[in-house]
């Protein structure tokens, strides 16, 4: 089979590997699509080092083409999607459950086929194409966990989403479907219009307004109940400003060079804020997301699709920051 592998930091090349064979508890999946996340970009550019030969991309959707003799949950032909953490099936995270990361510490989905434990996939939502399903495992599960699991979202609450990348747009769609009032930031006036068309009540340009958190606090009439922070050190001060008393901040990303940063601690505790650091989620969380999509019929926003061979072009497009929502690879 043909796979794409990291041959040196920042370089992905095509190699041939033998077709995998399923052990008793395993399945063989023929991948049909993948999608790009910022995490994949960090692997592809060498910012997250991986061993030579590692197959990148955490997200994949495809069809089961073989099953081991002990597998009861699946049959040949079932449509499935990957898990970011293939060993985290349920319960709280632990080192054992989260040390395997698709496309980083174990092989990912930029391959024609993969051999996985039968529990390392979930069903895709009803009626979804493979490209649509491939958008979910990292970005949408993270948005789901930040809002619904850790945030304990209630209808009518106010939610701030930051920027218009894959995770944030899923957060907007999931929050809207659950009855949220949405506030948003972006660096682009054209994207601001799209955010409003999707239901954002107010949008602030984070490049034009340095203290955008204060503006969101005012626009939301006393702050928002939930913030999905994507910038860490580059956004957290503003995220704290934007939050309402008693609000929840999910610390999700480090865009804008935000690996480290300063926050004003009294604002955190005098606002009685809860902050959760989170990395994607478990298989059960992904199954709950699929259940929700089967009811709310959420349609992922796919900005652009590239082929398996166009992986470099796809990452260049992601780096340009033009996208709104997800970038996919259709095999
Ligand atoms: N912890 C987790 O489990 C988890 C899971 C998924 C993603 N993440 C993280 O979440 C972040 C977003 O991931 P993604 O895959 O959705 O990325 P993406 O699709 O590449 O999103 C990029 C978008 O983010 C916005 N952005 C860039 N710098 C920003 C800043 N300083 N402030 C606000 N927005 C900014 C831009 O939106 P505009 O063009 O609108 O300005 C840009 O288009 C990344 O840091 C990623 O690592 C974490």
mmCIF file of C-alpha atoms and ligand atoms in Angstrom:
data_model
loop_
_atom_site.group_PDB
_atom_site.id
_atom_site.type_symbol
_atom_site.label_atom_id
_atom_site.label_comp_id
_atom_site.label_asym_id
_atom_site.label_seq_id
_atom_site.Cartn_x
_atom_site.Cartn_y
_atom_site.Cartn_z
ATOM 1 C CA UNK A 1 0.000 0.000 0.000
ATOM 2 C CA UNK A 2 0.965 3.608 -0.517
ATOM 3 C CA UNK A 3 1.569 5.802 2.543
ATOM 4 C CA UNK A 4 2.922 9.277 3.143
ATOM 5 C CA UNK A 5 5.574 9.442 5.831
ATOM 6 C CA UNK A 6 7.736 12.075 7.496
ATOM 7 C CA UNK A 7 11.183 11.449 5.968
ATOM 8 C CA UNK A 8 12.941 14.332 7.749
ATOM 9 C CA UNK A 9 11.703 17.329 9.781
ATOM 10 C CA UNK A 10 9.402 19.314 7.501
ATOM 11 C CA UNK A 11 9.425 16.771 4.641
ATOM 12 C CA UNK A 12 6.712 14.245 3.782
ATOM 13 C CA UNK A 13 7.393 11.628 1.064
ATOM 14 C CA UNK A 14 5.475 8.718 -0.465
ATOM 15 C CA UNK A 15 6.629 5.212 0.408
ATOM 16 C CA UNK A 16 5.304 1.687 -0.181
ATOM 17 C CA UNK A 17 4.539 -0.577 2.789
ATOM 18 C CA UNK A 18 3.078 -4.089 2.947
ATOM 19 C CA UNK A 19 -0.711 -4.198 3.354
ATOM 20 C CA UNK A 20 -1.552 -4.651 7.066
ATOM 21 C CA UNK A 21 -3.122 -7.860 8.407
ATOM 22 C CA UNK A 22 -5.637 -7.757 11.280
ATOM 23 C CA UNK A 23 -4.912 -9.576 14.564
ATOM 24 C CA UNK A 24 -7.841 -11.131 16.495
ATOM 25 C CA UNK A 25 -9.027 -7.828 18.097
ATOM 26 C CA UNK A 26 -8.146 -5.594 15.145
ATOM 27 C CA UNK A 27 -9.718 -4.124 12.045
ATOM 28 C CA UNK A 28 -8.294 -2.957 8.723
ATOM 29 C CA UNK A 29 -9.626 0.409 7.572
ATOM 30 C CA UNK A 30 -9.250 1.741 4.044
ATOM 31 C CA UNK A 31 -8.935 5.485 4.593
ATOM 32 C CA UNK A 32 -10.959 7.632 2.194
ATOM 33 C CA UNK A 33 -10.366 11.087 3.671
ATOM 34 C CA UNK A 34 -8.426 13.044 6.266
ATOM 35 C CA UNK A 35 -8.511 16.627 7.495
ATOM 36 C CA UNK A 36 -5.929 19.170 8.580
ATOM 37 C CA UNK A 37 -5.545 20.373 12.146
ATOM 38 C CA UNK A 38 -3.009 22.779 13.570
ATOM 39 C CA UNK A 39 -1.476 19.785 15.376
ATOM 40 C CA UNK A 40 -0.831 18.089 11.990
ATOM 41 C CA UNK A 41 0.779 21.296 10.748
ATOM 42 C CA UNK A 42 3.163 21.276 13.735
ATOM 43 C CA UNK A 43 4.094 17.651 12.919
ATOM 44 C CA UNK A 44 4.472 18.379 9.199
ATOM 45 C CA UNK A 45 6.751 21.363 9.766
ATOM 46 C CA UNK A 46 8.919 19.580 12.338
ATOM 47 C CA UNK A 47 7.792 21.789 15.254
ATOM 48 C CA UNK A 48 6.556 18.575 16.904
ATOM 49 C CA UNK A 49 9.404 16.106 16.279
ATOM 50 C CA UNK A 50 8.422 12.587 15.182
ATOM 51 C CA UNK A 51 10.545 9.550 14.263
ATOM 52 C CA UNK A 52 11.515 9.110 10.620
ATOM 53 C CA UNK A 53 8.849 7.125 8.768
ATOM 54 C CA UNK A 54 5.945 8.278 10.954
ATOM 55 C CA UNK A 55 2.685 8.501 9.003
ATOM 56 C CA UNK A 56 1.158 11.930 9.792
ATOM 57 C CA UNK A 57 -2.466 13.146 10.225
ATOM 58 C CA UNK A 58 -4.584 12.437 13.278
ATOM 59 C CA UNK A 59 -7.929 12.426 11.507
ATOM 60 C CA UNK A 60 -9.236 9.817 9.095
ATOM 61 C CA UNK A 61 -12.516 8.391 7.872
ATOM 62 C CA UNK A 62 -12.909 5.247 5.835
ATOM 63 C CA UNK A 63 -14.389 1.825 5.400
ATOM 64 C CA UNK A 64 -13.634 -1.413 7.258
ATOM 65 C CA UNK A 65 -12.236 -3.953 4.784
ATOM 66 C CA UNK A 66 -11.185 -6.755 7.170
ATOM 67 C CA UNK A 67 -11.830 -7.752 10.790
ATOM 68 C CA UNK A 68 -10.095 -10.069 13.271
ATOM 69 C CA UNK A 69 -11.958 -13.174 14.456
ATOM 70 C CA UNK A 70 -12.702 -11.742 17.948
ATOM 71 C CA UNK A 71 -14.225 -8.457 16.690
ATOM 72 C CA UNK A 72 -17.969 -8.312 17.391
ATOM 73 C CA UNK A 73 -18.671 -4.555 17.129
ATOM 74 C CA UNK A 74 -17.960 -4.101 13.421
ATOM 75 C CA UNK A 75 -18.533 -5.768 10.091
ATOM 76 C CA UNK A 76 -16.851 -5.360 6.714
ATOM 77 C CA UNK A 77 -18.202 -2.274 4.949
ATOM 78 C CA UNK A 78 -18.898 -0.253 8.127
ATOM 79 C CA UNK A 79 -17.970 3.429 7.829
ATOM 80 C CA UNK A 80 -15.749 4.609 10.670
ATOM 81 C CA UNK A 81 -13.506 7.466 11.779
ATOM 82 C CA UNK A 82 -10.325 7.590 13.814
ATOM 83 C CA UNK A 83 -9.796 8.705 17.415
ATOM 84 C CA UNK A 84 -7.121 11.310 18.212
ATOM 85 C CA UNK A 85 -6.152 9.140 21.236
ATOM 86 C CA UNK A 86 -6.700 5.569 20.015
ATOM 87 C CA UNK A 87 -6.329 4.124 23.552
ATOM 88 C CA UNK A 88 -8.647 6.545 25.395
ATOM 89 C CA UNK A 89 -11.971 4.791 25.228
ATOM 90 C CA UNK A 90 -13.746 6.210 28.284
ATOM 91 C CA UNK A 91 -13.401 7.815 31.704
ATOM 92 C CA UNK A 92 -10.833 10.333 32.825
ATOM 93 C CA UNK A 93 -7.605 10.822 30.851
ATOM 94 C CA UNK A 94 -4.424 9.092 32.071
ATOM 95 C CA UNK A 95 -0.904 8.782 30.721
ATOM 96 C CA UNK A 96 -1.638 5.250 29.532
ATOM 97 C CA UNK A 97 -4.783 6.388 27.704
ATOM 98 C CA UNK A 98 -3.294 9.485 26.064
ATOM 99 C CA UNK A 99 0.312 8.631 25.226
ATOM 100 C CA UNK A 100 -0.663 7.194 21.828
ATOM 101 C CA UNK A 101 -1.508 10.137 19.547
ATOM 102 C CA UNK A 102 -2.478 9.453 15.938
ATOM 103 C CA UNK A 103 -0.006 11.000 13.505
ATOM 104 C CA UNK A 104 2.501 11.827 16.233
ATOM 105 C CA UNK A 105 3.485 9.020 18.634
ATOM 106 C CA UNK A 106 1.772 6.348 16.509
ATOM 107 C CA UNK A 107 1.061 6.233 12.773
ATOM 108 C CA UNK A 108 -1.765 8.431 11.524
ATOM 109 C CA UNK A 109 -4.161 8.366 8.603
ATOM 110 C CA UNK A 110 -2.183 9.509 5.543
ATOM 111 C CA UNK A 111 -2.146 5.954 4.223
ATOM 112 C CA UNK A 112 -4.307 3.793 2.003
ATOM 113 C CA UNK A 113 -4.967 1.368 4.876
ATOM 114 C CA UNK A 114 -4.411 1.052 8.619
ATOM 115 C CA UNK A 115 -4.593 -1.751 11.158
ATOM 116 C CA UNK A 116 -6.262 -0.524 14.360
ATOM 117 C CA UNK A 117 -7.724 -1.936 17.535
ATOM 118 C CA UNK A 118 -11.469 -2.387 17.029
ATOM 119 C CA UNK A 119 -12.024 0.191 19.803
ATOM 120 C CA UNK A 120 -9.833 2.833 18.103
ATOM 121 C CA UNK A 121 -12.629 4.059 15.806
ATOM 122 C CA UNK A 122 -16.258 5.162 16.075
ATOM 123 C CA UNK A 123 -19.116 5.132 13.598
ATOM 124 C CA UNK A 124 -19.499 8.247 11.442
ATOM 125 C CA UNK A 125 -22.712 10.323 11.593
ATOM 126 C CA UNK A 126 -25.602 9.070 9.452
ATOM 127 C CA UNK A 127 -25.504 10.410 5.900
ATOM 128 C CA UNK A 128 -22.028 11.911 6.250
ATOM 129 C CA UNK A 129 -19.509 11.621 3.418
ATOM 130 C CA UNK A 130 -16.042 10.392 4.336
ATOM 131 C CA UNK A 131 -14.708 13.933 3.852
ATOM 132 C CA UNK A 132 -17.284 15.312 6.283
ATOM 133 C CA UNK A 133 -16.556 12.593 8.846
ATOM 134 C CA UNK A 134 -12.805 13.196 8.584
ATOM 135 C CA UNK A 135 -13.319 16.732 9.904
ATOM 136 C CA UNK A 136 -14.604 15.545 13.294
ATOM 137 C CA UNK A 137 -12.103 13.525 15.392
ATOM 138 C CA UNK A 138 -9.807 16.353 16.509
ATOM 139 C CA UNK A 139 -11.565 19.687 15.960
ATOM 140 C CA UNK A 140 -15.200 18.814 16.631
ATOM 141 C CA UNK A 141 -14.520 16.480 19.569
ATOM 142 C CA UNK A 142 -12.444 19.254 21.189
ATOM 143 C CA UNK A 143 -15.223 21.805 20.704
ATOM 144 C CA UNK A 144 -17.773 19.308 22.061
ATOM 145 C CA UNK A 145 -15.693 18.547 25.144
ATOM 146 C CA UNK A 146 -14.882 22.214 25.834
ATOM 147 C CA UNK A 147 -18.519 23.255 25.714
ATOM 148 C CA UNK A 148 -20.612 20.272 26.709
ATOM 149 C CA UNK A 149 -18.377 18.063 28.884
ATOM 150 C CA UNK A 150 -16.083 20.487 30.729
ATOM 151 C CA UNK A 151 -18.191 23.628 30.223
ATOM 152 C CA UNK A 152 -21.528 21.973 31.127
ATOM 153 C CA UNK A 153 -23.190 24.339 28.646
ATOM 154 C CA UNK A 154 -26.816 25.365 29.280
ATOM 155 C CA UNK A 155 -29.188 26.721 26.626
ATOM 156 C CA UNK A 156 -29.257 30.528 26.542
ATOM 157 C CA UNK A 157 -25.656 30.927 27.715
ATOM 158 C CA UNK A 158 -23.136 33.147 25.900
ATOM 159 C CA UNK A 159 -20.157 31.591 24.128
ATOM 160 C CA UNK A 160 -17.023 33.251 22.729
ATOM 161 C CA UNK A 161 -15.224 31.573 19.849
ATOM 162 C CA UNK A 162 -11.837 32.909 18.737
ATOM 163 C CA UNK A 163 -10.783 32.933 15.079
ATOM 164 C CA UNK A 164 -12.339 30.932 12.276
ATOM 165 C CA UNK A 165 -10.292 27.730 12.215
ATOM 166 C CA UNK A 166 -11.748 24.246 12.274
ATOM 167 C CA UNK A 167 -12.196 23.877 16.040
ATOM 168 C CA UNK A 168 -13.745 27.326 16.488
ATOM 169 C CA UNK A 169 -16.288 26.929 13.686
ATOM 170 C CA UNK A 170 -17.411 23.586 15.090
ATOM 171 C CA UNK A 171 -17.762 25.267 18.488
ATOM 172 C CA UNK A 172 -19.955 27.943 16.904
ATOM 173 C CA UNK A 173 -22.143 25.353 15.174
ATOM 174 C CA UNK A 174 -22.486 23.087 18.214
ATOM 175 C CA UNK A 175 -23.193 25.997 20.548
ATOM 176 C CA UNK A 176 -25.752 27.483 18.165
ATOM 177 C CA UNK A 177 -27.520 24.135 17.757
ATOM 178 C CA UNK A 178 -27.739 23.876 21.555
ATOM 179 C CA UNK A 179 -29.255 27.364 21.968
ATOM 180 C CA UNK A 180 -26.264 29.615 22.654
ATOM 181 C CA UNK A 181 -25.732 33.317 22.068
ATOM 182 C CA UNK A 182 -22.493 33.515 20.073
ATOM 183 C CA UNK A 183 -19.715 36.116 20.201
ATOM 184 C CA UNK A 184 -16.643 35.801 18.021
ATOM 185 C CA UNK A 185 -13.290 37.251 17.022
ATOM 186 C CA UNK A 186 -11.495 37.175 13.686
ATOM 187 C CA UNK A 187 -8.765 39.083 11.882
ATOM 188 C CA UNK A 188 -10.801 39.495 8.691
ATOM 189 C CA UNK A 189 -13.844 41.644 7.917
ATOM 190 C CA UNK A 190 -15.014 39.185 5.229
ATOM 191 C CA UNK A 191 -14.854 36.340 7.766
ATOM 192 C CA UNK A 192 -16.701 38.537 10.289
ATOM 193 C CA UNK A 193 -19.621 38.707 7.860
ATOM 194 C CA UNK A 194 -19.620 34.925 7.509
ATOM 195 C CA UNK A 195 -19.583 34.542 11.297
ATOM 196 C CA UNK A 196 -22.602 36.846 11.561
ATOM 197 C CA UNK A 197 -24.384 34.904 8.818
ATOM 198 C CA UNK A 198 -23.820 31.757 10.884
ATOM 199 C CA UNK A 199 -25.414 33.358 13.920
ATOM 200 C CA UNK A 200 -22.715 35.332 15.746
ATOM 201 C CA UNK A 201 -24.353 38.234 17.557
ATOM 202 C CA UNK A 202 -21.207 40.386 17.575
ATOM 203 C CA UNK A 203 -17.727 39.995 16.102
ATOM 204 C CA UNK A 204 -14.559 41.869 17.115
ATOM 205 C CA UNK A 205 -11.392 42.110 15.016
ATOM 206 C CA UNK A 206 -8.584 40.947 17.327
ATOM 207 C CA UNK A 207 -5.916 42.549 15.148
ATOM 208 C CA UNK A 208 -7.583 45.982 15.152
ATOM 209 C CA UNK A 209 -8.556 45.966 18.850
ATOM 210 C CA UNK A 210 -5.756 45.015 21.196
ATOM 211 C CA UNK A 211 -8.132 44.876 24.199
ATOM 212 C CA UNK A 212 -10.776 42.836 22.374
ATOM 213 C CA UNK A 213 -11.652 40.985 25.572
ATOM 214 C CA UNK A 214 -13.047 44.198 27.109
ATOM 215 C CA UNK A 215 -15.114 44.837 23.967
ATOM 216 C CA UNK A 216 -16.583 41.326 24.064
ATOM 217 C CA UNK A 217 -17.344 41.747 27.791
ATOM 218 C CA UNK A 218 -19.331 44.927 27.009
ATOM 219 C CA UNK A 219 -21.033 43.561 23.875
ATOM 220 C CA UNK A 220 -22.147 40.493 25.834
ATOM 221 C CA UNK A 221 -23.619 42.699 28.554
ATOM 222 C CA UNK A 222 -21.296 41.535 31.341
ATOM 223 C CA UNK A 223 -19.168 38.892 29.700
ATOM 224 C CA UNK A 224 -19.607 35.434 28.221
ATOM 225 C CA UNK A 225 -20.229 32.169 30.091
ATOM 226 C CA UNK A 226 -17.858 30.112 27.947
ATOM 227 C CA UNK A 227 -14.599 30.938 26.180
ATOM 228 C CA UNK A 228 -12.824 28.509 23.889
ATOM 229 C CA UNK A 229 -9.312 29.953 24.040
ATOM 230 C CA UNK A 230 -7.175 29.114 20.998
ATOM 231 C CA UNK A 231 -4.158 31.335 21.599
ATOM 232 C CA UNK A 232 -2.877 30.581 25.122
ATOM 233 C CA UNK A 233 -0.255 33.229 25.868
ATOM 234 C CA UNK A 234 -1.400 35.340 22.927
ATOM 235 C CA UNK A 235 -5.104 35.417 23.890
ATOM 236 C CA UNK A 236 -5.636 34.348 27.515
ATOM 237 C CA UNK A 237 -5.519 37.847 29.043
ATOM 238 C CA UNK A 238 -8.276 38.917 26.672
ATOM 239 C CA UNK A 239 -10.170 35.648 27.171
ATOM 240 C CA UNK A 240 -10.214 36.318 30.938
ATOM 241 C CA UNK A 241 -11.400 39.908 30.290
ATOM 242 C CA UNK A 242 -14.197 38.599 28.060
ATOM 243 C CA UNK A 243 -15.478 36.052 30.585
ATOM 244 C CA UNK A 244 -18.463 36.669 32.832
ATOM 245 C CA UNK A 245 -18.226 36.144 36.585
ATOM 246 C CA UNK A 246 -18.397 32.381 37.164
ATOM 247 C CA UNK A 247 -17.578 31.649 33.531
ATOM 248 C CA UNK A 248 -15.605 28.735 32.086
ATOM 249 C CA UNK A 249 -12.508 29.000 29.905
ATOM 250 C CA UNK A 250 -11.328 25.985 27.950
ATOM 251 C CA UNK A 251 -7.605 26.374 27.260
ATOM 252 C CA UNK A 252 -7.254 24.704 23.882
ATOM 253 C CA UNK A 253 -4.545 26.191 21.707
ATOM 254 C CA UNK A 254 -1.414 28.253 21.269
ATOM 255 C CA UNK A 255 -2.038 30.119 18.014
ATOM 256 C CA UNK A 256 -0.255 33.427 17.524
ATOM 257 C CA UNK A 257 2.916 32.262 19.297
ATOM 258 C CA UNK A 258 1.101 31.684 22.580
ATOM 259 C CA UNK A 259 3.109 28.794 24.021
ATOM 260 C CA UNK A 260 3.844 30.962 27.104
ATOM 261 C CA UNK A 261 2.307 34.149 28.467
ATOM 262 C CA UNK A 262 1.241 36.213 31.451
ATOM 263 C CA UNK A 263 -2.151 36.447 33.058
ATOM 264 C CA UNK A 264 -3.467 38.696 35.804
ATOM 265 C CA UNK A 265 -4.346 36.232 38.557
ATOM 266 C CA UNK A 266 -6.733 38.431 40.601
ATOM 267 C CA UNK A 267 -8.942 38.700 37.492
ATOM 268 C CA UNK A 268 -9.069 34.921 37.394
ATOM 269 C CA UNK A 269 -10.070 34.427 41.029
ATOM 270 C CA UNK A 270 -12.178 37.561 41.614
ATOM 271 C CA UNK A 271 -14.217 36.529 38.575
ATOM 272 C CA UNK A 272 -14.575 33.015 40.059
ATOM 273 C CA UNK A 273 -13.547 31.549 36.718
ATOM 274 C CA UNK A 274 -13.061 27.880 36.023
ATOM 275 C CA UNK A 275 -10.323 27.026 33.579
ATOM 276 C CA UNK A 276 -9.845 23.599 32.004
ATOM 277 C CA UNK A 277 -6.826 22.568 29.996
ATOM 278 C CA UNK A 278 -8.011 20.050 27.496
ATOM 279 C CA UNK A 279 -6.681 17.907 24.703
ATOM 280 C CA UNK A 280 -9.350 16.463 22.399
ATOM 281 C CA UNK A 281 -11.313 13.700 24.167
ATOM 282 C CA UNK A 282 -12.250 10.065 24.599
ATOM 283 C CA UNK A 283 -14.051 7.576 22.382
ATOM 284 C CA UNK A 284 -17.215 8.009 24.450
ATOM 285 C CA UNK A 285 -17.080 11.799 23.913
ATOM 286 C CA UNK A 286 -16.712 11.197 20.151
ATOM 287 C CA UNK A 287 -19.693 8.798 20.218
ATOM 288 C CA UNK A 288 -21.747 11.393 22.116
ATOM 289 C CA UNK A 289 -20.819 13.986 19.489
ATOM 290 C CA UNK A 290 -21.963 11.616 16.730
ATOM 291 C CA UNK A 291 -25.255 11.073 18.598
ATOM 292 C CA UNK A 292 -25.749 14.859 18.782
ATOM 293 C CA UNK A 293 -24.982 15.311 15.055
ATOM 294 C CA UNK A 294 -27.419 12.539 14.162
ATOM 295 C CA UNK A 295 -30.089 14.690 15.826
ATOM 296 C CA UNK A 296 -28.994 18.275 15.059
ATOM 297 C CA UNK A 297 -27.819 17.416 11.490
ATOM 298 C CA UNK A 298 -24.804 19.724 11.789
ATOM 299 C CA UNK A 299 -22.961 20.027 8.460
ATOM 300 C CA UNK A 300 -19.204 20.641 8.729
ATOM 301 C CA UNK A 301 -17.925 23.750 6.963
ATOM 302 C CA UNK A 302 -15.344 22.467 4.489
ATOM 303 C CA UNK A 303 -13.366 25.362 3.081
ATOM 304 C CA UNK A 304 -11.261 23.459 0.554
ATOM 305 C CA UNK A 305 -10.454 19.905 -0.450
ATOM 306 C CA UNK A 306 -7.088 18.574 -1.655
ATOM 307 C CA UNK A 307 -6.046 15.130 -2.908
ATOM 308 C CA UNK A 308 -3.774 12.650 -1.106
ATOM 309 C CA UNK A 309 -0.897 13.770 -3.354
ATOM 310 C CA UNK A 310 -1.470 17.457 -2.573
ATOM 311 C CA UNK A 311 -0.553 17.285 1.109
ATOM 312 C CA UNK A 312 2.169 19.956 0.793
ATOM 313 C CA UNK A 313 -0.202 22.341 -1.006
ATOM 314 C CA UNK A 314 -2.843 21.681 1.663
ATOM 315 C CA UNK A 315 -0.438 22.637 4.467
ATOM 316 C CA UNK A 316 0.663 25.746 2.534
ATOM 317 C CA UNK A 317 -2.972 26.752 2.227
ATOM 318 C CA UNK A 318 -3.504 26.177 5.976
ATOM 319 C CA UNK A 319 -0.427 28.293 6.780
ATOM 320 C CA UNK A 320 -1.813 31.146 4.658
ATOM 321 C CA UNK A 321 -4.705 31.464 7.157
ATOM 322 C CA UNK A 322 -7.251 32.012 4.379
ATOM 323 C CA UNK A 323 -9.465 29.139 5.438
ATOM 324 C CA UNK A 324 -12.773 29.329 7.271
ATOM 325 C CA UNK A 325 -13.557 25.996 8.932
ATOM 326 C CA UNK A 326 -11.885 22.801 7.760
ATOM 327 C CA UNK A 327 -9.434 21.800 5.050
ATOM 328 C CA UNK A 328 -9.785 18.169 3.949
ATOM 329 C CA UNK A 329 -7.837 15.595 1.980
ATOM 330 C CA UNK A 330 -9.956 13.262 -0.135
ATOM 331 C CA UNK A 331 -8.125 10.069 -1.118
HETATM 332 N N1 LIG B 1 -6.265 21.102 22.806
HETATM 333 C C1 LIG B 1 -6.882 20.443 21.835
HETATM 334 O O1 LIG B 1 -7.407 19.369 22.024
HETATM 335 C C2 LIG B 1 -6.955 21.051 20.488
HETATM 336 C C3 LIG B 1 -7.744 20.482 19.486
HETATM 337 C C4 LIG B 1 -7.900 21.166 18.276
HETATM 338 C C5 LIG B 1 -7.221 22.339 18.079
HETATM 339 N N2 LIG B 1 -6.409 22.796 19.077
HETATM 340 C C6 LIG B 1 -5.695 24.043 18.947
HETATM 341 O O2 LIG B 1 -6.631 25.066 18.663
HETATM 342 C C7 LIG B 1 -6.026 26.021 17.802
HETATM 343 C C8 LIG B 1 -6.851 26.089 16.540
HETATM 344 O O3 LIG B 1 -6.747 24.849 15.868
HETATM 345 P P1 LIG B 1 -7.396 24.599 14.454
HETATM 346 O O4 LIG B 1 -6.979 23.248 14.005
HETATM 347 O O5 LIG B 1 -8.835 24.971 14.518
HETATM 348 O O6 LIG B 1 -6.553 25.655 13.628
HETATM 349 P P2 LIG B 1 -6.772 26.288 12.227
HETATM 350 O O7 LIG B 1 -7.940 25.661 11.547
HETATM 351 O O8 LIG B 1 -5.474 26.262 11.527
HETATM 352 O O9 LIG B 1 -7.167 27.786 12.681
HETATM 353 C C9 LIG B 1 -6.456 28.892 12.294
HETATM 354 C C10 LIG B 1 -7.288 30.136 12.545
HETATM 355 O O10 LIG B 1 -7.123 30.577 13.873
HETATM 356 C C11 LIG B 1 -7.236 31.969 13.941
HETATM 357 N N3 LIG B 1 -6.132 32.599 14.681
HETATM 358 C C12 LIG B 1 -4.821 32.612 14.382
HETATM 359 N N4 LIG B 1 -4.146 33.327 15.297
HETATM 360 C C13 LIG B 1 -5.057 33.763 16.196
HETATM 361 C C14 LIG B 1 -5.012 34.542 17.353
HETATM 362 N N5 LIG B 1 -3.846 35.057 17.804
HETATM 363 N N6 LIG B 1 -6.172 34.796 18.002
HETATM 364 C C15 LIG B 1 -7.341 34.279 17.583
HETATM 365 N N7 LIG B 1 -7.447 33.522 16.485
HETATM 366 C C16 LIG B 1 -6.318 33.274 15.806
HETATM 367 C C17 LIG B 1 -7.252 32.495 12.526
HETATM 368 O O11 LIG B 1 -8.609 32.886 12.305
HETATM 369 P P3 LIG B 1 -8.987 34.243 11.531
HETATM 370 O O12 LIG B 1 -8.489 34.032 10.119
HETATM 371 O O13 LIG B 1 -10.454 34.306 11.643
HETATM 372 O O14 LIG B 1 -8.309 35.391 12.219
HETATM 373 C C18 LIG B 1 -6.838 31.294 11.707
HETATM 374 O O15 LIG B 1 -7.456 31.255 10.455
HETATM 375 C C19 LIG B 1 -4.583 25.542 17.590
HETATM 376 O O16 LIG B 1 -3.724 26.137 18.524
HETATM 377 C C20 LIG B 1 -4.655 24.060 17.848
HETATM 378 O O17 LIG B 1 -3.445 23.491 18.249
HETATM 379 C C21 LIG B 1 -6.277 22.172 20.252
#
